XYZ file of C-alpha atoms in Angstrom:
410
model
C -43.463 170.078 -4.862
C -39.997 168.350 -4.242
C -37.458 170.843 -5.430
C -35.803 170.437 -3.013
C -37.559 169.883 -0.007
C -36.599 172.858 2.009
C -36.925 175.593 -0.792
C -39.675 177.970 -1.701
C -40.533 179.108 -5.340
C -38.319 181.162 -7.030
C -38.346 185.125 -7.008
C -39.142 186.644 -10.506
C -36.137 189.157 -10.159
C -32.394 188.284 -10.778
C -29.223 190.066 -9.700
C -26.234 189.062 -12.219
C -23.276 190.572 -13.634
C -24.234 190.601 -17.197
C -27.674 189.714 -18.386
C -28.683 189.116 -21.825
C -32.580 189.465 -21.844
C -34.830 189.402 -25.203
C -38.072 188.232 -26.352
C -39.373 184.816 -25.904
C -40.653 182.954 -28.508
C -43.247 180.264 -27.561
C -44.284 177.564 -29.612
C -47.534 176.384 -28.163
C -48.894 173.373 -29.548
C -52.445 171.407 -28.862
C -51.062 167.876 -30.100
C -51.233 165.634 -26.939
C -50.521 161.935 -27.033
C -50.034 159.897 -23.817
C -49.158 156.326 -23.720
C -50.042 154.912 -20.270
C -47.763 151.874 -19.734
C -46.405 150.051 -16.867
C -44.245 146.769 -15.996
C -42.849 146.634 -12.664
C -40.170 144.101 -11.604
C -39.255 143.895 -7.756
C -36.148 142.091 -6.484
C -35.349 141.402 -2.828
C -31.750 140.634 -1.792
C -31.977 140.905 2.052
C -31.696 137.181 2.262
C -30.254 134.206 -0.241
C -34.003 133.998 -1.813
C -35.118 136.255 -4.427
C -38.691 137.013 -5.245
C -39.753 138.597 -8.734
C -43.202 139.831 -9.896
C -44.085 141.462 -12.975
C -47.575 143.253 -13.951
C -47.962 145.033 -17.231
C -51.132 147.310 -18.249
C -51.101 149.426 -21.287
C -53.735 152.250 -22.409
C -53.363 154.606 -25.228
C -55.270 157.948 -25.250
C -54.295 160.490 -28.352
C -55.853 163.533 -29.550
C -54.503 165.474 -32.342
C -55.134 169.018 -34.085
C -53.015 170.419 -36.706
C -50.364 172.852 -35.940
C -47.069 174.021 -37.673
C -43.809 172.328 -36.714
C -40.846 174.240 -35.826
C -37.768 172.462 -34.611
C -39.579 169.681 -32.468
C -42.839 167.842 -32.800
C -45.357 167.825 -29.904
C -44.579 165.592 -26.982
C -45.588 161.967 -26.536
C -45.557 160.838 -22.953
C -44.760 157.742 -21.266
C -46.169 157.062 -17.716
C -43.198 155.960 -15.282
C -42.812 156.156 -11.485
C -44.117 158.266 -9.245
C -42.121 161.898 -8.759
C -39.337 161.154 -11.433
C -36.181 162.888 -11.011
C -32.992 161.850 -12.699
C -33.106 160.969 -16.342
C -30.234 159.260 -18.776
C -30.706 158.293 -22.303
C -28.427 155.242 -23.257
C -28.501 151.896 -24.963
C -28.626 149.337 -22.380
C -29.446 146.264 -24.506
C -26.714 146.865 -27.218
C -29.486 147.211 -30.062
C -28.109 150.786 -30.870
C -31.012 152.388 -29.920
C -30.886 154.831 -27.357
C -33.128 153.922 -24.020
C -34.773 155.768 -21.272
C -33.712 155.389 -17.444
C -35.505 157.269 -14.851
C -35.041 157.790 -11.037
C -38.306 157.585 -9.330
C -38.091 159.647 -5.879
C -41.758 158.568 -4.836
C -41.518 155.043 -5.810
C -38.191 154.094 -4.833
C -37.594 152.758 -8.225
C -35.785 153.046 -11.365
C -37.603 152.570 -14.803
C -36.129 151.444 -17.924
C -37.953 152.211 -21.020
C -36.657 150.228 -24.297
C -36.465 151.937 -27.612
C -38.756 150.034 -29.964
C -36.624 151.463 -32.800
C -39.066 154.244 -34.268
C -38.729 157.055 -31.209
C -41.390 155.222 -29.332
C -40.558 153.249 -26.368
C -41.819 150.076 -24.615
C -43.592 150.048 -21.348
C -41.376 150.410 -18.395
C -39.892 147.722 -16.148
C -38.968 148.981 -12.895
C -36.253 147.840 -10.351
C -36.297 148.605 -6.749
C -33.554 150.853 -5.424
C -33.163 152.876 -2.250
C -35.170 155.217 -0.361
C -35.753 158.405 -2.367
C -33.579 157.749 -5.830
C -32.525 161.184 -7.219
C -29.647 161.193 -9.572
C -29.088 158.310 -12.467
C -26.560 157.445 -14.738
C -25.928 154.368 -17.147
C -22.029 153.500 -17.270
C -20.258 150.099 -17.556
C -18.611 149.758 -14.351
C -17.531 146.248 -14.631
C -15.656 145.881 -17.848
C -18.398 143.389 -19.389
C -19.286 146.064 -22.099
C -22.806 146.042 -20.734
C -24.134 149.421 -19.644
C -24.933 149.327 -16.044
C -27.450 151.764 -13.749
C -25.864 154.039 -10.979
C -28.429 155.736 -8.634
C -28.134 157.658 -5.608
C -30.373 157.620 -3.017
C -31.195 160.700 -0.633
C -33.607 158.941 1.793
C -31.031 156.425 2.788
C -27.691 157.809 1.773
C -26.682 155.410 -0.651
C -25.539 154.593 -4.251
C -27.347 151.648 -5.881
C -25.341 149.912 -8.785
C -27.462 147.444 -10.802
C -25.524 145.494 -13.162
C -26.546 144.762 -16.509
C -27.760 141.112 -17.260
C -27.005 141.504 -21.033
C -30.191 142.098 -22.702
C -31.318 145.219 -21.108
C -32.400 143.652 -17.776
C -30.813 144.274 -14.653
C -29.487 142.221 -11.357
C -30.844 143.569 -8.151
C -28.811 146.067 -6.566
C -25.991 146.440 -4.621
C -25.810 149.252 -2.292
C -22.782 151.629 -0.968
C -22.956 154.281 1.780
C -21.883 157.626 1.064
C -22.871 160.937 2.618
C -26.182 162.583 3.798
C -28.470 163.252 0.850
C -26.259 162.658 -2.145
C -28.257 164.376 -4.870
C -26.009 164.169 -7.679
C -23.632 161.427 -9.128
C -20.918 161.476 -11.924
C -19.399 158.288 -12.930
C -15.777 158.918 -14.332
C -12.213 157.271 -14.029
C -10.569 159.768 -11.704
C -7.475 157.703 -10.947
C -6.496 156.548 -14.586
C -6.789 153.023 -13.677
C -9.364 152.303 -16.898
C -12.110 151.704 -14.096
C -14.929 154.361 -13.724
C -15.174 155.595 -10.234
C -18.325 157.054 -8.394
C -18.390 160.529 -7.234
C -21.388 162.036 -5.398
C -22.414 165.600 -3.888
C -23.346 164.925 -0.157
C -25.581 167.968 0.234
C -25.881 167.864 4.365
C -22.242 166.648 4.789
C -21.051 169.358 2.856
C -18.610 167.219 1.127
C -17.773 165.200 -2.078
C -17.385 161.548 -1.914
C -15.110 159.417 -4.326
C -15.768 155.712 -4.629
C -12.743 154.036 -6.288
C -13.955 151.113 -8.437
C -12.342 147.727 -6.947
C -12.759 146.579 -10.758
C -15.760 143.929 -10.708
C -18.543 146.537 -10.412
C -17.860 146.778 -6.443
C -16.567 150.128 -5.000
C -14.483 150.823 -2.276
C -15.728 153.004 0.645
C -15.837 156.658 -0.198
C -12.963 159.428 0.202
C -14.518 162.471 1.112
C -13.226 165.971 0.379
C -14.534 169.056 2.100
C -16.373 171.636 -0.231
C -18.844 174.396 0.458
C -22.172 174.441 1.922
C -24.734 172.213 0.430
C -23.121 170.883 -2.532
C -26.471 170.408 -5.142
C -24.962 169.159 -8.365
C -21.706 167.515 -9.745
C -19.867 167.045 -12.795
C -16.567 165.425 -13.533
C -14.724 166.794 -16.576
C -11.300 167.639 -17.512
C -11.283 171.534 -17.734
C -7.544 172.287 -17.430
C -6.472 170.125 -20.557
C -4.193 168.010 -18.585
C -5.999 164.902 -19.338
C -7.182 164.407 -15.501
C -10.818 164.751 -14.816
C -11.876 167.501 -12.568
C -14.773 168.105 -10.110
C -17.205 171.143 -10.910
C -19.944 171.700 -7.980
C -23.221 173.747 -8.068
C -24.018 175.055 -4.527
C -27.755 175.637 -4.347
C -27.682 177.979 -1.436
C -24.299 180.051 -2.050
C -25.022 181.142 -5.349
C -21.771 179.809 -6.913
C -19.866 177.001 -8.601
C -16.676 175.465 -7.242
C -14.071 173.718 -9.439
C -11.452 171.206 -7.978
C -8.580 170.301 -10.005
C -7.280 166.719 -9.999
C -3.623 166.459 -8.419
C -2.854 163.475 -11.032
C -3.110 160.628 -8.461
C -7.125 160.763 -8.065
C -7.065 163.333 -5.298
C -8.087 166.800 -5.782
C -6.818 170.360 -4.771
C -8.968 172.942 -2.664
C -11.757 174.351 -5.102
C -12.026 177.767 -6.722
C -15.458 179.573 -6.535
C -17.230 181.484 -9.236
C -20.491 183.671 -8.656
C -23.509 182.448 -10.545
C -27.161 183.326 -10.195
C -29.455 182.446 -7.349
C -29.719 178.807 -6.287
C -27.978 177.288 -8.812
C -29.839 173.725 -9.582
C -27.524 171.623 -11.802
C -24.508 171.886 -14.008
C -23.301 171.011 -17.535
C -19.618 171.354 -18.366
C -19.347 171.500 -22.770
C -17.282 173.555 -24.910
C -19.745 176.116 -26.339
C -17.658 178.493 -28.353
C -15.231 175.687 -30.459
C -12.037 176.494 -28.688
C -11.560 172.814 -27.373
C -11.882 174.192 -23.560
C -15.067 172.928 -21.699
C -17.254 175.853 -20.341
C -19.671 175.696 -17.523
C -23.473 176.047 -18.204
C -25.751 176.423 -15.001
C -29.641 176.846 -14.748
C -30.457 179.262 -11.509
C -33.870 178.160 -10.277
C -33.942 181.606 -8.050
C -33.251 183.804 -10.648
C -34.975 182.535 -13.642
C -31.534 182.707 -15.702
C -28.777 180.298 -16.968
C -25.236 181.035 -16.691
C -22.568 180.557 -18.954
C -19.078 180.726 -17.713
C -16.466 180.751 -20.396
C -12.870 178.648 -19.663
C -10.000 180.793 -19.901
C -7.937 177.914 -20.864
C -6.090 176.913 -17.963
C -9.045 175.679 -15.736
C -10.017 179.162 -14.518
C -13.269 180.691 -15.986
C -14.518 184.066 -16.950
C -17.426 186.049 -15.155
C -20.758 184.519 -15.985
C -22.901 185.683 -18.902
C -26.342 185.180 -17.938
C -29.739 184.593 -19.971
C -33.194 184.981 -18.922
C -35.252 182.008 -19.468
C -38.525 180.228 -17.923
C -39.894 180.142 -14.120
C -37.754 177.761 -11.896
C -35.249 176.087 -14.453
C -33.977 173.054 -12.963
C -32.271 170.490 -15.459
C -29.835 171.450 -18.287
C -28.392 169.710 -21.302
C -26.337 170.972 -23.906
C -26.396 169.555 -27.646
C -26.393 170.607 -31.142
C -30.220 170.650 -31.871
C -30.294 172.535 -35.222
C -27.385 170.633 -37.026
C -25.017 173.576 -37.465
C -22.230 172.105 -35.299
C -22.524 174.487 -32.380
C -23.765 173.200 -29.018
C -26.997 174.750 -27.903
C -28.586 174.955 -24.417
C -31.811 173.193 -23.386
C -33.303 173.746 -20.028
C -36.412 172.492 -17.978
C -38.739 175.341 -16.762
C -40.176 173.712 -13.741
C -43.056 176.285 -13.091
C -43.436 177.166 -16.692
C -44.117 173.594 -17.423
C -42.009 173.771 -20.683
C -38.610 173.337 -22.113
C -36.412 176.044 -23.060
C -34.090 175.881 -25.989
C -31.259 178.410 -26.711
C -29.775 178.477 -29.969
C -25.991 179.027 -30.034
C -24.940 182.068 -31.722
C -21.510 180.787 -32.757
C -19.305 182.707 -30.340
C -20.325 181.122 -27.051
C -23.303 183.538 -26.623
C -26.616 182.165 -26.918
C -30.179 183.758 -28.745
C -33.405 183.940 -26.657
C -34.950 180.369 -25.745
C -37.725 179.173 -27.698
C -40.189 177.355 -25.417
C -41.978 173.805 -25.977
C -44.706 172.400 -23.772
C -43.915 169.606 -21.572
C -45.657 167.902 -18.820
C -46.241 169.157 -15.039
C -43.173 170.348 -13.495
C -40.128 169.344 -15.968
C -37.283 168.507 -13.939
C -34.697 166.842 -15.898
C -33.674 166.854 -19.648
C -31.543 164.894 -21.876
C -30.774 165.675 -25.732
C -30.277 162.437 -27.747
C -31.326 161.180 -31.066
C -33.601 158.333 -30.146
C -35.135 157.877 -33.647
C -32.222 157.381 -35.588
C -32.620 160.222 -37.731
C -29.331 162.076 -37.169
C -31.142 165.006 -35.523
C -31.098 165.720 -31.921
C -34.235 165.118 -29.715
C -35.458 166.211 -26.463
C -36.525 163.918 -23.608
C -37.780 165.468 -19.998
C -39.279 164.090 -16.866
C -41.977 165.523 -15.673
C -41.989 165.398 -11.435
C -45.610 166.599 -11.357
C -47.305 164.342 -13.871
C -45.228 160.964 -13.311
C -44.288 160.920 -16.949
C -41.499 161.251 -19.378
C -41.834 163.408 -22.498
C -40.265 162.593 -25.640
C -40.067 165.559 -28.114
C -38.912 164.391 -31.502
C -36.906 166.776 -33.946
C -38.978 167.555 -37.217
């Protein structure tokens, strides 16, 4: 169990200012499709010579029974590396089909699963990164119109950057030193030079590191900003409508989130803190009440809730409203899953082995979750249309079963 190494299982009680609790609908189905695939590419950059080895094996096992479909089909799972943590779904080979990229903590690799075009995915290709990869993003960092991979490595205290060759394959990593245990990463232009910069949450250093982009896909040494104790997850979004991206942090042990406003030159003011639930695990910043102001959404691993903090409009936030979800929520994504133009909340419930979907009621409040089975210990989640039917699908990493689940929308 890797969430995180220093934490026990969550409690079954919560203590929060406002809690909306209602019955949970559980859609439990018995269809299971598993596609066992693996291709691995290992590249060494420690010397001028480079060695590459590739192996592939494919096994398919399917068992199906009939069950009614309500919102999402039963999961299809794809094997990836050991203990997959971070997840991003983005087009990396310029075919207008979103692909799956995963950080595999136990394998020290990142996996790329290319989209076959109908919501199914090819065997993974894996690339060596640092020790203990945890968080992953895909952004063009060298202005060649090709999406590159950025990974944080908590075992080596580095960020890996893998530049895209142009066909969905990647060069060997370049690494950049950061602080201690960089659990989370965001990649956004913070100094208005049209070059995406790297922002990391350094858990044991109690700071946020900002690595400014030099312009060719390499980065300057980090500049650090002291923050609260044990920053675990970071997002970078403009929350006060000044066209400058701000930093939002979830503090795992402090039970709050911090907001650092951008001072307009890529530096940041001291933070303002807001209370959330017990052990907030990740953070999303999205406008959920259609007032054009991004709000904060946080799953609270220790209190089995999700917090929603609505933006007042000047970069400050109202007190949280909390919603009861599953056991040990970790990942969160926000997207419109029922085509009503209202963003919904999707969370991974780690110990419940399912995904919870909270439909938006239309004014920034949410209905009780509906759950869908995932793999063992679902960790991270993305909401993206992967089969080009204009409906949002759900993709999940399963830490305990070394798989990725794809739940296609009906």
